[in-house]
Every structure is written in C-alpha cells, then in structure tokens.
N, CA, C and O atoms as a GROMACS GRO file, in nm:
protein
  480
    1UNK      N    1   1.162 -13.397   4.398
    1UNK     CA    2   1.280 -13.374   4.477
    1UNK      C    3   1.266 -13.445   4.611
    1UNK      O    4   1.156 -13.481   4.653
    2UNK      N    5   1.375 -13.464   4.674
    2UNK     CA    6   1.376 -13.540   4.798
    2UNK      C    7   1.317 -13.459   4.914
    2UNK      O    8   1.251 -13.516   5.002
    3UNK      N    9   1.339 -13.327   4.915
    3UNK     CA   10   1.288 -13.240   5.022
    3UNK      C   11   1.201 -13.131   4.961
    3UNK      O   12   1.250 -13.021   4.937
    4UNK      N   13   1.075 -13.157   4.935
    4UNK     CA   14   0.990 -13.057   4.868
    4UNK      C   15   0.966 -12.934   4.953
    4UNK      O   16   0.942 -12.827   4.897
    5UNK      N   17   0.972 -12.942   5.083
    5UNK     CA   18   0.947 -12.825   5.168
    5UNK      C   19   1.058 -12.722   5.155
    5UNK      O   20   1.035 -12.603   5.177
    6UNK      N   21   1.178 -12.764   5.120
    6UNK     CA   22   1.288 -12.669   5.106
    6UNK      C   23   1.274 -12.582   4.982
    6UNK      O   24   1.331 -12.473   4.977
    7UNK      N   25   1.202 -12.627   4.882
    7UNK     CA   26   1.187 -12.550   4.759
    7UNK      C   27   1.073 -12.450   4.767
    7UNK      O   28   1.060 -12.363   4.680
    8UNK      N   29   0.990 -12.460   4.868
    8UNK     CA   30   0.881 -12.365   4.887
    8UNK      C   31   0.934 -12.251   4.974
    8UNK      O   32   0.956 -12.270   5.093
    9UNK      N   33   0.954 -12.131   4.914
    9UNK     CA   34   1.018 -12.020   4.985
    9UNK      C   35   0.920 -11.940   5.070
    9UNK      O   36   0.964 -11.856   5.148
   10UNK      N   37   0.794 -11.962   5.058
   10UNK     CA   38   0.698 -11.889   5.140
   10UNK      C   39   0.609 -11.987   5.214
   10UNK      O   40   0.589 -12.101   5.173
   11UNK      N   41   0.556 -11.938   5.323
   11UNK     CA   42   0.468 -12.022   5.403
   11UNK      C   43   0.340 -12.046   5.327
   11UNK      O   44   0.299 -11.962   5.247
   12UNK      N   45   0.275 -12.159   5.349
   12UNK     CA   46   0.152 -12.190   5.276
   12UNK      C   47   0.041 -12.088   5.300
   12UNK      O   48  -0.046 -12.072   5.214
   13UNK      N   49   0.041 -12.020   5.414
   13UNK     CA   50  -0.066 -11.926   5.444
   13UNK      C   51  -0.046 -11.791   5.376
   13UNK      O   52  -0.142 -11.714   5.368
   14UNK      N   53   0.075 -11.759   5.327
   14UNK     CA   54   0.101 -11.631   5.263
   14UNK      C   55   0.043 -11.627   5.122
   14UNK      O   56   0.055 -11.724   5.046
   15UNK      N   57  -0.018 -11.518   5.090
   15UNK     CA   58  -0.068 -11.498   4.955
   15UNK      C   59   0.022 -11.398   4.883
   15UNK      O   60   0.109 -11.336   4.945
   16UNK      N   61   0.001 -11.382   4.755
   16UNK     CA   62   0.081 -11.288   4.677
   16UNK      C   63   0.058 -11.144   4.725
   16UNK      O   64   0.152 -11.064   4.726
   17UNK      N   65  -0.065 -11.110   4.766
   17UNK     CA   66  -0.094 -10.975   4.813
   17UNK      C   67  -0.017 -10.944   4.941
   17UNK      O   68   0.031 -10.832   4.959
   18UNK      N   69  -0.005 -11.042   5.030
   18UNK     CA   70   0.070 -11.021   5.153
   18UNK      C   71   0.217 -10.999   5.124
   18UNK      O   72   0.283 -10.923   5.195
   19UNK      N   73   0.269 -11.063   5.023
   19UNK     CA   74   0.409 -11.048   4.990
   19UNK      C   75   0.438 -10.916   4.920
   19UNK      O   76   0.552 -10.869   4.925
   20UNK      N   77   0.339 -10.855   4.855
   20UNK     CA   78   0.360 -10.730   4.784
   20UNK      C   79   0.343 -10.607   4.873
   20UNK      O   80   0.372 -10.496   4.828
   21UNK      N   81   0.298 -10.624   4.996
   21UNK     CA   82   0.282 -10.511   5.087
   21UNK      C   83   0.418 -10.456   5.123
   21UNK      O   84   0.517 -10.530   5.125
   22UNK      N   85   0.426 -10.323   5.154
   22UNK     CA   86   0.552 -10.268   5.201
   22UNK      C   87   0.598 -10.337   5.328
   22UNK      O   88   0.517 -10.386   5.407
   23UNK      N   89   0.727 -10.341   5.348
   23UNK     CA   90   0.786 -10.416   5.458
   23UNK      C   91   0.742 -10.363   5.594
   23UNK      O   92   0.721 -10.442   5.687
   24UNK      N   93   0.727 -10.232   5.607
   24UNK     CA   94   0.695 -10.173   5.737
   24UNK      C   95   0.559 -10.108   5.739
   24UNK      O   96   0.541 -10.007   5.808
   25UNK      N   97   0.463 -10.160   5.667
   25UNK     CA   98   0.328 -10.106   5.666
   25UNK      C   99   0.314  -9.998   5.560
   25UNK      O  100   0.412  -9.956   5.498
   26UNK      N  101   0.192  -9.954   5.542
   26UNK     CA  102   0.166  -9.853   5.440
   26UNK      C  103   0.206  -9.714   5.485
   26UNK      O  104   0.235  -9.691   5.603
   27UNK      N  105   0.209  -9.623   5.390
   27UNK     CA  106   0.244  -9.484   5.415
   27UNK      C  107   0.117  -9.402   5.396
   27UNK      O  108   0.043  -9.423   5.300
   28UNK      N  109   0.093  -9.309   5.486
   28UNK     CA  110  -0.028  -9.228   5.478
   28UNK      C  111  -0.018  -9.126   5.365
   28UNK      O  112   0.091  -9.099   5.314
   29UNK      N  113  -0.132  -9.071   5.328
   29UNK     CA  114  -0.134  -8.968   5.222
   29UNK      C  115  -0.056  -8.844   5.264
   29UNK      O  116   0.007  -8.779   5.181
   30UNK      N  117  -0.060  -8.813   5.393
   30UNK     CA  118   0.014  -8.697   5.443
   30UNK      C  119   0.164  -8.717   5.423
   30UNK      O  120   0.233  -8.625   5.380
   31UNK      N  121   0.214  -8.836   5.454
   31UNK     CA  122   0.356  -8.864   5.436
   31UNK      C  123   0.395  -8.861   5.289
   31UNK      O  124   0.503  -8.813   5.254
   32UNK      N  125   0.307  -8.913   5.203
   32UNK     CA  126   0.336  -8.910   5.060
   32UNK      C  127   0.343  -8.766   5.011
   32UNK      O  128   0.431  -8.732   4.932
   33UNK      N  129   0.251  -8.680   5.057
   33UNK     CA  130   0.252  -8.539   5.019
   33UNK      C  131   0.380  -8.471   5.066
   33UNK      O  132   0.442  -8.396   4.991
   34UNK      N  133   0.420  -8.497   5.191
   34UNK     CA  134   0.542  -8.437   5.245
   34UNK      C  135   0.664  -8.482   5.166
   34UNK      O  136   0.752  -8.402   5.135
   35UNK      N  137   0.671  -8.612   5.133
   35UNK     CA  138   0.786  -8.664   5.058
   35UNK      C  139   0.791  -8.605   4.918
   35UNK      O  140   0.899  -8.569   4.869
   36UNK      N  141   0.676  -8.595   4.852
   36UNK     CA  142   0.676  -8.537   4.716
   36UNK      C  143   0.710  -8.389   4.719
   36UNK      O  144   0.782  -8.341   4.631
   37UNK      N  145   0.659  -8.317   4.818
   37UNK     CA  146   0.694  -8.177   4.831
   37UNK      C  147   0.843  -8.160   4.858
   37UNK      O  148   0.908  -8.074   4.800
   38UNK      N  149   0.897  -8.244   4.947
   38UNK     CA  150   1.040  -8.238   4.978
   38UNK      C  151   1.123  -8.269   4.854
   38UNK      O  152   1.223  -8.201   4.827
   39UNK      N  153   1.083  -8.370   4.778
   39UNK     CA  154   1.154  -8.402   4.654
   39UNK      C  155   1.150  -8.286   4.557
   39UNK      O  156   1.252  -8.249   4.499
   40UNK      N  157   1.033  -8.228   4.538
   40UNK     CA  158   1.019  -8.116   4.444
   40UNK      C  159   1.101  -7.996   4.490
   40UNK      O  160   1.165  -7.930   4.409
   41UNK      N  161   1.100  -7.968   4.620
   41UNK     CA  162   1.177  -7.855   4.673
   41UNK      C  163   1.326  -7.878   4.655
   41UNK      O  164   1.398  -7.788   4.611
   42UNK      N  165   1.373  -7.997   4.688
   42UNK     CA  166   1.516  -8.028   4.675
   42UNK      C  167   1.559  -8.021   4.529
   42UNK      O  168   1.663  -7.963   4.498
   43UNK      N  169   1.480  -8.078   4.440
   43UNK     CA  170   1.516  -8.077   4.298
   43UNK      C  171   1.516  -7.935   4.244
   43UNK      O  172   1.607  -7.898   4.170
   44UNK      N  173   1.417  -7.854   4.280
   44UNK     CA  174   1.410  -7.718   4.226
   44UNK      C  175   1.524  -7.631   4.280
   44UNK      O  176   1.584  -7.556   4.203
   45UNK      N  177   1.554  -7.640   4.409
   45UNK     CA  178   1.665  -7.559   4.461
   45UNK      C  179   1.799  -7.606   4.406
   45UNK      O  180   1.889  -7.525   4.383
   46UNK      N  181   1.811  -7.735   4.385
   46UNK     CA  182   1.936  -7.788   4.329
   46UNK      C  183   1.954  -7.744   4.184
   46UNK      O  184   2.064  -7.704   4.144
   47UNK      N  185   1.848  -7.752   4.106
   47UNK     CA  186   1.858  -7.708   3.966
   47UNK      C  187   1.883  -7.558   3.958
   47UNK      O  188   1.956  -7.512   3.871
   48UNK      N  189   1.823  -7.482   4.049
   48UNK     CA  190   1.849  -7.338   4.054
   48UNK      C  191   1.994  -7.309   4.088
   48UNK      O  192   2.055  -7.220   4.030
   49UNK      N  193   2.048  -7.384   4.183
   49UNK     CA  194   2.189  -7.367   4.220
   49UNK      C  195   2.281  -7.407   4.106
   49UNK      O  196   2.382  -7.341   4.081
   50UNK      N  197   2.247  -7.515   4.036
   50UNK     CA  198   2.329  -7.556   3.922
   50UNK      C  199   2.325  -7.450   3.812
   50UNK      O  200   2.429  -7.417   3.754
   51UNK      N  201   2.207  -7.397   3.782
   51UNK     CA  202   2.196  -7.292   3.680
   51UNK      C  203   2.274  -7.168   3.721
   51UNK      O  204   2.342  -7.107   3.638
   52UNK      N  205   2.263  -7.131   3.847
   52UNK     CA  206   2.337  -7.014   3.896
   52UNK      C  207   2.487  -7.037   3.888
   52UNK      O  208   2.562  -6.946   3.852
   53UNK      N  209   2.531  -7.158   3.919
   53UNK     CA  210   2.675  -7.186   3.914
   53UNK      C  211   2.728  -7.179   3.772
   53UNK      O  212   2.838  -7.129   3.749
   54UNK      N  213   2.649  -7.227   3.676
   54UNK     CA  214   2.693  -7.220   3.536
   54UNK      C  215   2.695  -7.075   3.488
   54UNK      O  216   2.790  -7.033   3.422
   55UNK      N  217   2.592  -6.998   3.522
   55UNK     CA  218   2.587  -6.857   3.481
   55UNK      C  219   2.703  -6.779   3.542
   55UNK      O  220   2.769  -6.701   3.473
   56UNK      N  221   2.728  -6.800   3.670
   56UNK     CA  222   2.838  -6.729   3.734
   56UNK      C  223   2.973  -6.774   3.680
   56UNK      O  224   3.066  -6.694   3.670
   57UNK      N  225   2.986  -6.901   3.645
   57UNK     CA  226   3.112  -6.949   3.588
   57UNK      C  227   3.139  -6.884   3.453
   57UNK      O  228   3.252  -6.845   3.424
   58UNK      N  229   3.036  -6.871   3.372
   58UNK     CA  230   3.054  -6.808   3.240
   58UNK      C  231   3.077  -6.658   3.257
   58UNK      O  232   3.160  -6.600   3.188
   59UNK      N  233   3.005  -6.598   3.348
   59UNK     CA  234   3.014  -6.453   3.367
   59UNK      C  235   3.148  -6.410   3.426
   59UNK      O  236   3.205  -6.310   3.383
   60UNK      N  237   3.198  -6.484   3.525
   60UNK     CA  238   3.322  -6.445   3.592
   60UNK      C  239   3.446  -6.515   3.537
   60UNK      O  240   3.558  -6.469   3.560
   61UNK      N  241   3.428  -6.623   3.465
   61UNK     CA  242   3.542  -6.697   3.413
   61UNK      C  243   3.600  -6.796   3.513
   61UNK      O  244   3.701  -6.859   3.484
   62UNK      N  245   3.538  -6.812   3.629
   62UNK     CA  246   3.583  -6.907   3.732
   62UNK      C  247   3.496  -7.032   3.718
   62UNK      O  248   3.384  -7.036   3.768
   63UNK      N  249   3.549  -7.132   3.648
   63UNK     CA  250   3.469  -7.250   3.617
   63UNK      C  251   3.461  -7.351   3.731
   63UNK      O  252   3.397  -7.455   3.718
   64UNK      N  253   3.527  -7.320   3.841
   64UNK     CA  254   3.515  -7.405   3.960
   64UNK      C  255   3.375  -7.395   4.020
   64UNK      O  256   3.332  -7.485   4.093
   65UNK      N  257   3.304  -7.287   3.990
   65UNK     CA  258   3.166  -7.272   4.038
   65UNK      C  259   3.079  -7.387   3.987
   65UNK      O  260   2.989  -7.435   4.056
   66UNK      N  261   3.106  -7.430   3.865
   66UNK     CA  262   3.027  -7.538   3.806
   66UNK      C  263   3.046  -7.669   3.884
   66UNK      O  264   2.952  -7.747   3.898
   67UNK      N  265   3.167  -7.692   3.933
   67UNK     CA  266   3.191  -7.814   4.012
   67UNK      C  267   3.111  -7.813   4.142
   67UNK      O  268   3.062  -7.918   4.185
   68UNK      N  269   3.097  -7.697   4.203
   68UNK     CA  270   3.015  -7.688   4.324
   68UNK      C  271   2.869  -7.718   4.291
   68UNK      O  272   2.801  -7.786   4.367
   69UNK      N  273   2.821  -7.667   4.180
   69UNK     CA  274   2.685  -7.696   4.137
   69UNK      C  275   2.664  -7.843   4.108
   69UNK      O  276   2.559  -7.899   4.142
   70UNK      N  277   2.760  -7.907   4.045
   70UNK     CA  278   2.750  -8.050   4.018
   70UNK      C  279   2.754  -8.133   4.146
   70UNK      O  280   2.684  -8.233   4.157
   71UNK      N  281   2.835  -8.092   4.243
   71UNK     CA  282   2.841  -8.163   4.370
   71UNK      C  283   2.707  -8.156   4.442
   71UNK      O  284   2.662  -8.254   4.501
   72UNK      N  285   2.643  -8.040   4.438
   72UNK     CA  286   2.511  -8.026   4.500
   72UNK      C  287   2.411  -8.117   4.430
   72UNK      O  288   2.326  -8.178   4.496
   73UNK      N  289   2.420  -8.128   4.298
   73UNK     CA  290   2.329  -8.216   4.223
   73UNK      C  291   2.350  -8.362   4.260
   73UNK      O  292   2.253  -8.437   4.268
   74UNK      N  293   2.472  -8.404   4.282
   74UNK     CA  294   2.497  -8.542   4.322
   74UNK      C  295   2.439  -8.573   4.459
   74UNK      O  296   2.382  -8.680   4.480
   75UNK      N  297   2.454  -8.480   4.553
   75UNK     CA  298   2.393  -8.500   4.684
   75UNK      C  299   2.241  -8.506   4.674
   75UNK      O  300   2.177  -8.585   4.743
   76UNK      N  301   2.184  -8.424   4.588
   76UNK     CA  302   2.038  -8.425   4.570
   76UNK      C  303   1.991  -8.556   4.507
   76UNK      O  304   1.884  -8.606   4.541
   77UNK      N  305   2.070  -8.612   4.415
   77UNK     CA  306   2.035  -8.740   4.354
   77UNK      C  307   2.031  -8.851   4.459
   77UNK      O  308   1.945  -8.939   4.455
   78UNK      N  309   2.125  -8.846   4.553
   78UNK     CA  310   2.125  -8.944   4.662
   78UNK      C  311   2.001  -8.927   4.748
   78UNK      O  312   1.938  -9.026   4.787
   79UNK      N  313   1.966  -8.803   4.777
   79UNK     CA  314   1.846  -8.776   4.858
   79UNK      C  315   1.720  -8.827   4.791
   79UNK      O  316   1.636  -8.890   4.856
   80UNK      N  317   1.705  -8.801   4.662
   80UNK     CA  318   1.586  -8.846   4.590
   80UNK      C  319   1.578  -8.998   4.588
   80UNK      O  320   1.470  -9.055   4.602
   81UNK      N  321   1.691  -9.062   4.570
   81UNK     CA  322   1.692  -9.209   4.568
   81UNK      C  323   1.653  -9.266   4.705
   81UNK      O  324   1.578  -9.364   4.713
   82UNK      N  325   1.704  -9.206   4.811
   82UNK     CA  326   1.667  -9.252   4.945
   82UNK      C  327   1.518  -9.233   4.972
   82UNK      O  328   1.455  -9.320   5.033
   83UNK      N  329   1.462  -9.122   4.927
   83UNK     CA  330   1.319  -9.098   4.946
   83UNK      C  331   1.238  -9.203   4.869
   83UNK      O  332   1.138  -9.253   4.920
   84UNK      N  333   1.281  -9.235   4.748
   84UNK     CA  334   1.210  -9.337   4.670
   84UNK      C  335   1.218  -9.474   4.738
   84UNK      O  336   1.118  -9.545   4.742
   85UNK      N  337   1.332  -9.510   4.789
   85UNK     CA  338   1.346  -9.637   4.859
   85UNK      C  339   1.260  -9.639   4.985
   85UNK      O  340   1.200  -9.741   5.018
   86UNK      N  341   1.254  -9.525   5.054
   86UNK     CA  342   1.171  -9.517   5.175
   86UNK      C  343   1.024  -9.531   5.140
   86UNK      O  344   0.949  -9.599   5.210
   87UNK      N  345   0.981  -9.467   5.031
   87UNK     CA  346   0.841  -9.473   4.991
   87UNK      C  347   0.801  -9.615   4.952
   87UNK      O  348   0.688  -9.656   4.979
   88UNK      N  349   0.890  -9.688   4.888
   88UNK     CA  350   0.861  -9.826   4.847
   88UNK      C  351   0.855  -9.918   4.968
   88UNK      O  352   0.784 -10.019   4.967
   89UNK      N  353   0.929  -9.884   5.072
   89UNK     CA  354   0.930  -9.968   5.192
   89UNK      C  355   1.057 -10.047   5.209
   89UNK      O  356   1.063 -10.138   5.292
   90UNK      N  357   1.160 -10.014   5.132
   90UNK     CA  358   1.286 -10.088   5.143
   90UNK      C  359   1.373 -10.040   5.260
   90UNK      O  360   1.467 -10.109   5.298
   91UNK      N  361   1.342  -9.924   5.317
   91UNK     CA  362   1.418  -9.871   5.429
   91UNK      C  363   1.333  -9.872   5.555
   91UNK      O  364   1.211  -9.860   5.549
   92UNK      N  365   1.398  -9.888   5.668
   92UNK     CA  366   1.328  -9.887   5.796
   92UNK      C  367   1.275  -9.746   5.824
   92UNK      O  368   1.328  -9.649   5.771
   93UNK      N  369   1.172  -9.735   5.907
   93UNK     CA  370   1.118  -9.603   5.939
   93UNK      C  371   1.217  -9.510   6.008
   93UNK      O  372   1.199  -9.388   6.002
   94UNK      N  373   1.320  -9.563   6.072
   94UNK     CA  374   1.418  -9.476   6.138
   94UNK      C  375   1.499  -9.395   6.038
   94UNK      O  376   1.559  -9.295   6.075
   95UNK      N  377   1.502  -9.435   5.911
   95UNK     CA  378   1.573  -9.361   5.809
   95UNK      C  379   1.504  -9.230   5.774
   95UNK      O  380   1.562  -9.144   5.708
   96UNK      N  381   1.378  -9.214   5.817
   96UNK     CA  382   1.303  -9.093   5.784
   96UNK      C  383   1.375  -8.970   5.838
   96UNK      O  384   1.381  -8.867   5.770
   97UNK      N  385   1.430  -8.978   5.958
   97UNK     CA  386   1.499  -8.864   6.018
   97UNK      C  387   1.629  -8.834   5.945
   97UNK      O  388   1.666  -8.717   5.929
   98UNK      N  389   1.698  -8.936   5.901
   98UNK     CA  390   1.820  -8.916   5.824
   98UNK      C  391   1.788  -8.850   5.690
   98UNK      O  392   1.860  -8.763   5.644
   99UNK      N  393   1.679  -8.893   5.628
   99UNK     CA  394   1.638  -8.835   5.500
   99UNK      C  395   1.602  -8.688   5.517
   99UNK      O  396   1.640  -8.605   5.435
  100UNK      N  397   1.529  -8.655   5.624
  100UNK     CA  398   1.494  -8.515   5.648
  100UNK      C  399   1.617  -8.431   5.677
  100UNK      O  400   1.627  -8.318   5.629
  101UNK      N  401   1.710  -8.483   5.753
  101UNK     CA  402   1.832  -8.408   5.783
  101UNK      C  403   1.918  -8.389   5.658
  101UNK      O  404   1.978  -8.283   5.639
  102UNK      N  405   1.924  -8.490   5.573
  102UNK     CA  406   1.998  -8.476   5.448
  102UNK      C  407   1.932  -8.372   5.358
  102UNK      O  408   2.000  -8.293   5.294
  103UNK      N  409   1.800  -8.372   5.354
  103UNK     CA  410   1.729  -8.271   5.276
  103UNK      C  411   1.753  -8.131   5.328
  103UNK      O  412   1.773  -8.037   5.251
  104UNK      N  413   1.751  -8.116   5.461
  104UNK     CA  414   1.781  -7.985   5.521
  104UNK      C  415   1.925  -7.944   5.488
  104UNK      O  416   1.950  -7.827   5.457
  105UNK      N  417   2.019  -8.038   5.495
  105UNK     CA  418   2.160  -8.008   5.465
  105UNK      C  419   2.177  -7.965   5.320
  105UNK      O  420   2.254  -7.873   5.292
  106UNK      N  421   2.108  -8.030   5.230
  106UNK     CA  422   2.118  -7.994   5.088
  106UNK      C  423   2.058  -7.855   5.066
  106UNK      O  424   2.115  -7.775   4.991
  107UNK      N  425   1.945  -7.827   5.129
  107UNK     CA  426   1.885  -7.694   5.116
  107UNK      C  427   1.980  -7.586   5.170
  107UNK      O  428   1.995  -7.480   5.109
  108UNK      N  429   2.042  -7.613   5.284
  108UNK     CA  430   2.137  -7.518   5.341
  108UNK      C  431   2.259  -7.502   5.252
  108UNK      O  432   2.310  -7.391   5.236
  109UNK      N  433   2.307  -7.612   5.194
  109UNK     CA  434   2.420  -7.606   5.102
  109UNK      C  435   2.386  -7.521   4.979
  109UNK      O  436   2.469  -7.444   4.932
  110UNK      N  437   2.263  -7.536   4.928
  110UNK     CA  438   2.220  -7.454   4.814
  110UNK      C  439   2.216  -7.307   4.852
  110UNK      O  440   2.258  -7.221   4.774
  111UNK      N  441   2.166  -7.276   4.971
  111UNK     CA  442   2.162  -7.138   5.018
  111UNK      C  443   2.301  -7.079   5.028
  111UNK      O  444   2.326  -6.967   4.982
  112UNK      N  445   2.393  -7.152   5.090
  112UNK     CA  446   2.530  -7.104   5.105
  112UNK      C  447   2.598  -7.089   4.970
  112UNK      O  448   2.670  -6.992   4.948
  113UNK      N  449   2.577  -7.185   4.879
  113UNK     CA  450   2.638  -7.176   4.746
  113UNK      C  451   2.586  -7.053   4.671
  113UNK      O  452   2.664  -6.983   4.607
  114UNK      N  453   2.456  -7.027   4.678
  114UNK     CA  454   2.402  -6.909   4.609
  114UNK      C  455   2.451  -6.779   4.672
  114UNK      O  456   2.475  -6.681   4.601
  115UNK      N  457   2.466  -6.778   4.805
  115UNK     CA  458   2.525  -6.660   4.868
  115UNK      C  459   2.669  -6.640   4.823
  115UNK      O  460   2.712  -6.528   4.800
  116UNK      N  461   2.742  -6.748   4.810
  116UNK     CA  462   2.880  -6.740   4.763
  116UNK      C  463   2.885  -6.686   4.620
  116UNK      O  464   2.969  -6.602   4.588
  117UNK      N  465   2.797  -6.734   4.535
  117UNK     CA  466   2.798  -6.692   4.395
  117UNK      C  467   2.765  -6.544   4.382
  117UNK      O  468   2.825  -6.476   4.299
  118UNK      N  469   2.672  -6.493   4.460
  118UNK     CA  470   2.625  -6.356   4.442
  118UNK      C  471   2.693  -6.254   4.530
  118UNK      O  472   2.697  -6.137   4.494
  119UNK      N  473   2.748  -6.295   4.644
  119UNK     CA  474   2.806  -6.197   4.736
  119UNK      C  475   2.958  -6.190   4.731
  119UNK      O  476   3.015  -6.088   4.770
  120UNK      N  477   3.024  -6.295   4.683
  120UNK     CA  478   3.171  -6.292   4.685
  120UNK      C  479   3.228  -6.300   4.547
  120UNK      O  480   3.350  -6.300   4.530
   0.00000   0.00000   0.00000
C-alpha cells in the first residue's frame, strides 16, 4: 500500500497484553466482591418481588401486580448489565456512583412493591 503507517492501528510499542487491560486500570478484589454481592442481592430481591407479584395476582385476581413485578425485573436487568460493563472496564469510574444509586433505587422499589402487595 502507498501509506503503510495508516494501516497499523496500534503504536509499535504496544503489545497485545497492554491492549487487553481494562481501560481504567484493574479492579481490586474488594470491589469485585462488592459488585458480586450487589448483583446477587439485586437479583434475589427482584426475583422475590416477581414471585410475590405473581402469587398475589393469582390470589387476588388483580393481574396488574404481575406488570409491576416485570417492571422491577427490567430495571434489575439494566443494573446487572451496567455492573458487568463496569467490571469489564467499558464504563468510566464515575459510573460507579450511578450504579450504586440505581441498585439502591431498585432495592427500595422492591421494598415498596412488597409492602403494596401485602399491606394493601
């Protein structure tokens, strides 16, 4: 080709290992533990809320409860995906606070939904 330097997408000093590193540095074991615990907590509370919504919908005959449970599951799926992207290094470190706030919001939504199912 006429311009061989244009076809080389990486600098000559970069190795494959340098290119495979996360974009913003590695993640400590403590952060990995916190993220996995948060994922497990969000998934378990969401599945509990979904199960409760289905049981209450069948028991009371109000099938709108199931839609609330499905909405909570969709929000939890977004949270899990964001955590996975953060763990891989595709998101900036500033997204960590947004991820934690979204997880707190989902947990609070599950609490409110379960109170609604059992108290009203």
